[in-house]
XYZ file of C-alpha atoms in Angstrom:
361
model
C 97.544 64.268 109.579
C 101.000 63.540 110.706
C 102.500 66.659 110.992
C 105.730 67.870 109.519
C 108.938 68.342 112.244
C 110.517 71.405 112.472
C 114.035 73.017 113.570
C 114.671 76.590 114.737
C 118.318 77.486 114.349
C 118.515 81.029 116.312
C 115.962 80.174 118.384
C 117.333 81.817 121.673
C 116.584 85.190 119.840
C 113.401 87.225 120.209
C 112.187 86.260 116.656
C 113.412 82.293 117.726
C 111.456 82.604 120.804
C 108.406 83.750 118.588
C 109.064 80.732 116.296
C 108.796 78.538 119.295
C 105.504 80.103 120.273
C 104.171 79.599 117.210
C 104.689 75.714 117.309
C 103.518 74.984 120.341
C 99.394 74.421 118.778
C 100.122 74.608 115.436
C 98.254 72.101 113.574
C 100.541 71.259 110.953
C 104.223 71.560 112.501
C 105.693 69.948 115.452
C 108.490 71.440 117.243
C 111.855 68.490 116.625
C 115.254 70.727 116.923
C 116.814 74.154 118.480
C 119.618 75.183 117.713
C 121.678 78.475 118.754
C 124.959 79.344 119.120
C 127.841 77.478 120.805
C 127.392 79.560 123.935
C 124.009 77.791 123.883
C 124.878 74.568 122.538
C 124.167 71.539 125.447
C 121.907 73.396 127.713
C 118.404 72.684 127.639
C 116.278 75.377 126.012
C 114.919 76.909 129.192
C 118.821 76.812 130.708
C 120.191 78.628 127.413
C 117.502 81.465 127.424
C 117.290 82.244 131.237
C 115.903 85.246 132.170
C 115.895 86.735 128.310
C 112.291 85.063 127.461
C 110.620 88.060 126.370
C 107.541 86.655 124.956
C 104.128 87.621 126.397
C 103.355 84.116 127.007
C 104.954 81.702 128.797
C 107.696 78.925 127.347
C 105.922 75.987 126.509
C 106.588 73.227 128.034
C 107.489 71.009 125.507
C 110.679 73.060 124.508
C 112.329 73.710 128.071
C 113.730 70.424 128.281
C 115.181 70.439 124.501
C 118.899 70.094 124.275
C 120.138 73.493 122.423
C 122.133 71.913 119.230
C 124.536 74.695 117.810
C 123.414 75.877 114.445
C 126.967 75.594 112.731
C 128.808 72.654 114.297
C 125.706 70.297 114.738
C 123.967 71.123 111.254
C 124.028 67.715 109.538
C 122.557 66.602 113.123
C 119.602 68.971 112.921
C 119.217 68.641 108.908
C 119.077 64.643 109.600
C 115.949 64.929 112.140
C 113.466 67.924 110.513
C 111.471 68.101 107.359
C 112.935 71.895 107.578
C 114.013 75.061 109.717
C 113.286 78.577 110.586
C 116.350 80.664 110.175
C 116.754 82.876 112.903
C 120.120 83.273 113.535
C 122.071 86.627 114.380
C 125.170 86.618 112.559
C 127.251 88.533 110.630
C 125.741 88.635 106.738
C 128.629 86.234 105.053
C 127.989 84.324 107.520
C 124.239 83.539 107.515
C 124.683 83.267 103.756
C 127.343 80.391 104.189
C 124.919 78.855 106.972
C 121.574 79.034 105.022
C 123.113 77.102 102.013
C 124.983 74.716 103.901
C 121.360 73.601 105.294
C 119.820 73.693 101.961
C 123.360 71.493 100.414
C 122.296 69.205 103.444
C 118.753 68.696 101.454
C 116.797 70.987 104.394
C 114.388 73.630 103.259
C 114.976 77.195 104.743
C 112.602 79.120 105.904
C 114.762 82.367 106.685
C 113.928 85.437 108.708
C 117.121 86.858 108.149
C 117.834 89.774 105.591
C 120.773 87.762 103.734
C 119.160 85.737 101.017
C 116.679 88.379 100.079
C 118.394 89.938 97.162
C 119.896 86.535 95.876
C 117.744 86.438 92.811
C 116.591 82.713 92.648
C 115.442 83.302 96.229
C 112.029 84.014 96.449
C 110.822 86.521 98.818
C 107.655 85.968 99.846
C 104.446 87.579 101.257
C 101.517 84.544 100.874
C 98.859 87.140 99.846
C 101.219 89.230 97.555
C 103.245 87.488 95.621
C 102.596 83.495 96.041
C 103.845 82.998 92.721
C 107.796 83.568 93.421
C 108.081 80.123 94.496
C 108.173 78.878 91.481
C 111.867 80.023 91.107
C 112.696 77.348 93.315
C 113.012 74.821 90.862
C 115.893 76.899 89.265
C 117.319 77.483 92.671
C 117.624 73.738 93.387
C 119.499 73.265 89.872
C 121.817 75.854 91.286
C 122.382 74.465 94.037
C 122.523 70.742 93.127
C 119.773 69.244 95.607
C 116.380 67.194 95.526
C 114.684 69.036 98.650
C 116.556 71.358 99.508
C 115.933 75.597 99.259
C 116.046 78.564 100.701
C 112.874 81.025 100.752
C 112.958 84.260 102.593
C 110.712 87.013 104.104
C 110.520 90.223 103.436
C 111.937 93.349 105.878
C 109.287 93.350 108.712
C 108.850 97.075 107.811
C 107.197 96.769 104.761
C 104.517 94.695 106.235
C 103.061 97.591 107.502
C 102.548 99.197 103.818
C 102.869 96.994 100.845
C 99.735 94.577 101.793
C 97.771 97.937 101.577
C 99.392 99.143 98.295
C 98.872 95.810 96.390
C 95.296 95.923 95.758
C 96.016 99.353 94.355
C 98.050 98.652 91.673
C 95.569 98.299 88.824
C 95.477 101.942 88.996
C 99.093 102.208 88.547
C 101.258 102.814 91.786
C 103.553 105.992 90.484
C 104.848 107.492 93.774
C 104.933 106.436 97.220
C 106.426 108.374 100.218
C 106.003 106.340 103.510
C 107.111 107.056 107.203
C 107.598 104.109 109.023
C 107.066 104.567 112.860
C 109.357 100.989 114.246
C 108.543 99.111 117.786
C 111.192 98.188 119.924
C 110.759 94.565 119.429
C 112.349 95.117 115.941
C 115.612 95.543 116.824
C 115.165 92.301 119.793
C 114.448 94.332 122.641
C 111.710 95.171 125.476
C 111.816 98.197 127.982
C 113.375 96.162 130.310
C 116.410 95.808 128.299
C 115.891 98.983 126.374
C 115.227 101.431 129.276
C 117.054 104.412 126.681
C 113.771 104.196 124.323
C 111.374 104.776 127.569
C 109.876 108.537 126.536
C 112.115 108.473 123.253
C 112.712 108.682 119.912
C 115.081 107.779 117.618
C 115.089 109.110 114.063
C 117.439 106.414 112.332
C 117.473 102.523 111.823
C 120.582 101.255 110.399
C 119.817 99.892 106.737
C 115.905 100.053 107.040
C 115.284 102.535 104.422
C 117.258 101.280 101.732
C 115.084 97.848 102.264
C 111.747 100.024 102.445
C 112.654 101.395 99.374
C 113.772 98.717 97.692
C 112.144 95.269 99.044
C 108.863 95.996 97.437
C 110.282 96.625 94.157
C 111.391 92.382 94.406
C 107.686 91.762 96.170
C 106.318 92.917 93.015
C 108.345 91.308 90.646
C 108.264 89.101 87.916
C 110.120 85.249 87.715
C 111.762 85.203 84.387
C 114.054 82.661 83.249
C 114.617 81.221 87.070
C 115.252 84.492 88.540
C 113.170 87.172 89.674
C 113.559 90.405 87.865
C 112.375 93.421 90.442
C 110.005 95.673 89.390
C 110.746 99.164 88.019
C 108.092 101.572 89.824
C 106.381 102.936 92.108
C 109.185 105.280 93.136
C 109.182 104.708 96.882
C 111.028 107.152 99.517
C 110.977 105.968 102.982
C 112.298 107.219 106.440
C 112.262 104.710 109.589
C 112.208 105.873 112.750
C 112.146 103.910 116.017
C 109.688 104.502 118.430
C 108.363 103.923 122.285
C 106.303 101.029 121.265
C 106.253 97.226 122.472
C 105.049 95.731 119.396
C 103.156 96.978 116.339
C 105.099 98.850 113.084
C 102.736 101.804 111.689
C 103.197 103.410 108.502
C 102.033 106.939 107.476
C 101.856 106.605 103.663
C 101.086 108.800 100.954
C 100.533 108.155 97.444
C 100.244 108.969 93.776
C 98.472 106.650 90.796
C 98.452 107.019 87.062
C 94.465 106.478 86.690
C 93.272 108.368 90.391
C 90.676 105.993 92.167
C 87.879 107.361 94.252
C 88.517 106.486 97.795
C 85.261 104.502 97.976
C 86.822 102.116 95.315
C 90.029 102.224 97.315
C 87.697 100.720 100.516
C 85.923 98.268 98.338
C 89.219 96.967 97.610
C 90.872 96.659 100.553
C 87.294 95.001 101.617
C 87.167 92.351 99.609
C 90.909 91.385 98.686
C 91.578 87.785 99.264
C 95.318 86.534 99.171
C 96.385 82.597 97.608
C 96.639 82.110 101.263
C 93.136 82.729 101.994
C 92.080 80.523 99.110
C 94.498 77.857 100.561
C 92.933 78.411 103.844
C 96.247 78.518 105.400
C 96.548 77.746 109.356
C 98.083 81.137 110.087
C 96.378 83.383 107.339
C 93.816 86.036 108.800
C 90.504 85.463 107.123
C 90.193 88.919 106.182
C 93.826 90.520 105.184
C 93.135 94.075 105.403
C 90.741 95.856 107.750
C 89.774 99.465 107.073
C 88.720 101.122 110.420
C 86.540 104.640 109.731
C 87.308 105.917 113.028
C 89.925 108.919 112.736
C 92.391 107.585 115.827
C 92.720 103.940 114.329
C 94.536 102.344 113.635
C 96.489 101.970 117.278
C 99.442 99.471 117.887
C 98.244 98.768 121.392
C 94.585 97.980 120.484
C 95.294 96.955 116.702
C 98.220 94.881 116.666
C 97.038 91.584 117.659
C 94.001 91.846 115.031
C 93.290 88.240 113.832
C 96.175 86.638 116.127
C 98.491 89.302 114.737
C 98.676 88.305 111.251
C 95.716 91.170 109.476
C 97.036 94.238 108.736
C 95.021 97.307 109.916
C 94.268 100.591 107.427
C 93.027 103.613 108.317
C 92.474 107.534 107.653
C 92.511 107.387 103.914
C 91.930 111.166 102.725
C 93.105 113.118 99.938
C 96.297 115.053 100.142
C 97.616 118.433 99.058
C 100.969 116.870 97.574
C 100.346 113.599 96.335
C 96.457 112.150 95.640
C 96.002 110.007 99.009
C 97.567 109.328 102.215
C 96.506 106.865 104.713
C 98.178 104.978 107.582
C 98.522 101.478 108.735
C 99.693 99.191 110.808
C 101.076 95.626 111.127
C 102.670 93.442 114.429
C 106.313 92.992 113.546
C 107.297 89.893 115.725
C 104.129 88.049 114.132
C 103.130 89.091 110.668
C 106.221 90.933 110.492
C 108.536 88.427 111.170
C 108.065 84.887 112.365
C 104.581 84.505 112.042
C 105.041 86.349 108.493
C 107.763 82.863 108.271
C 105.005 80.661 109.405
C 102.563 81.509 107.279
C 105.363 80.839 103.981
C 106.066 77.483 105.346
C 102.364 76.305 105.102
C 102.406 78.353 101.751
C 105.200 75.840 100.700
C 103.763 72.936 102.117
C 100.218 73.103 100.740
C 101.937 74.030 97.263
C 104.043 70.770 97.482
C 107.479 72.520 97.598
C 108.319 70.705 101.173
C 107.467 67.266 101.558
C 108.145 64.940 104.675
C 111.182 63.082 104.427
């Protein structure tokens, strides 16, 4: 199979490093273009990140020697030499909104990590097991935007990885009210201990933004496409607070929740059990074979032994119970960096690839 060549504009970020990572075996993408800012621009990749690597694993190889492009300045050069590109630049929000359409105007499919595009309502958002559908808006998009290949497609916040995929299977029974405490990883906001030595035996009860997008991001997520846009859903009523936490890797959520028709909590485990996602029908590089995994034992799920479940791309479930206020609650867990975020962008890509929405050039 000859394999499709990628960019990764941002990719001197935590999230770009992940991206990198993530090409380095992949079976279906090969690693053609970074690109970063102009502070980065003309060093090779291993000169422009330095001593800021904060993956687990080392840098492959194959990417220390690439020449850094710069995202902006050099984006007709990168458009001209990938099939498409990970977005994961940090700029200001006008700004990545500019930049993502410029590359899509330039006929080069965006995958995007970034928050910017994700309430732009021909712009699907896209978990592969939730909601594979959205990309059929693209068409419309493309009319929009006057081009042949070109599109954006976005992820959703990396926070409500850690709930929605659980809530999903549950909505035959009518989702009415969810209240959901999200418990955030360092790595979330693109730092380690090392350059975070503040959140070392700490807490910090507020994350700029990330509660308005766990209350609202599912609402798209479950949404309809009507008429080339996607029309968000009108319920559950979802209340969230974020907090940031002393954790590596690895968002949990403690969730509770109420349904119009109550299920017994042995059909809630049968569901979770056997739920299978378009991208485990597709058999998708990246997709875990089983999505969700329900753990009986009453101190799992765990970020540090849970979060790399199925290369970090399941999501782990546990302590479902009845509760006093609302008819369930239950908590669970997801690795931002992979599901989360890049790997979470990863997994779309092949999504849009086996679905015939990027082709080679």
């Amino acid at each position: 199979m000859e394999k499709y060549k990628v960019g990764v504009i941002g990719a001197t970020g935590m999230v770009g490093q992940r991206f990198v990572t993530l090409m380095e075996k992949h079976p279906w993408f090969t690693l053609a273009v970074v690109a970063a800012s102009a502070r980065s621009a003309g060093k090779t990749y291993e000169e422009a990140v330095g001593p800021r690597w904060a993956m687990e694993v080392p840098m492959p190889e194959a990417v220390k020697k690439l020449v850094v492009l710069d995202a902006v300045a050099d984006a007709e050069q990168v458009a001209a030499q990938v099939d498409f590109v990970f977005s994961a630049v940090d700029m200001k929000k006008e700004e990545i909104l500019a930049l993502e359409e410029r590359y899509a105007k330039l006929e080069c499919p965006v995958i995007s990590n970034n928050s910017a595009h994700r309430w732009t309502d021909d712009v699907p958002m896209v978990v592969p097991e939730i909601n594979p559908e959205h990309i059929q808006v693209i068409p419309s998009q493309r009319k929009r935007l006057g081009t042949q290949r070109g599109f954006i497609a976005v992820k959703s916040n990396c926070s409500i990885q850690s709930y929605v995929p659980a809530l999903h299977p549950l909505r035959k029974f009518g989702l009415e009210k969810v209240l959901v405490c999200t418990y955030q990883a360092i790595s979330g906001a693109g730092k380690t201990f090392e350059t975070w030595p503040e959140m070392v035996d700490n807490l910090i009860p507020y994350i700029g933004g990330e509660e308005e997008k766990s209350e609202k991001e599912p609402l798209k997520v479950w949404g309809t496409v009507e008429n080339g846009v996607i029309k968000a859903a009108t319920s559950p009523v979802i209340t969230a607070q974020c907090l940031r936490v002393p954790v590596s890797n690895g968002h949990t959520a403690a969730v509770f929740v109420t349904f119009r028709k109550k299920p017994s909590i042995e059909e809630i485990k049968e569901l979770w059990a056997s739920f299978r996602g378009r991208a485990q029908e597709l058999d998708l590089p990246s997709a875990p074979k089983q999505f969700l995994h329900y753990f009986e034992e009453a101190d799992r799920p765990q970020s540090k032994l849970d979060r790399n479940l199925e290369g970090g791309m399941a999501i782990s479930v546990g302590r479902l119970r009845p509760d006093t206020q609302y008819d369930y609650k239950f908590v669970s867990l997801s690795h931002n960096t992979l599901r989360g975020a890049a790997g979470g962008g990863v997994l779309l890509a092949e999504l849009l690839c086996a679905e015939g929405y990027i082709t080679r050039r």
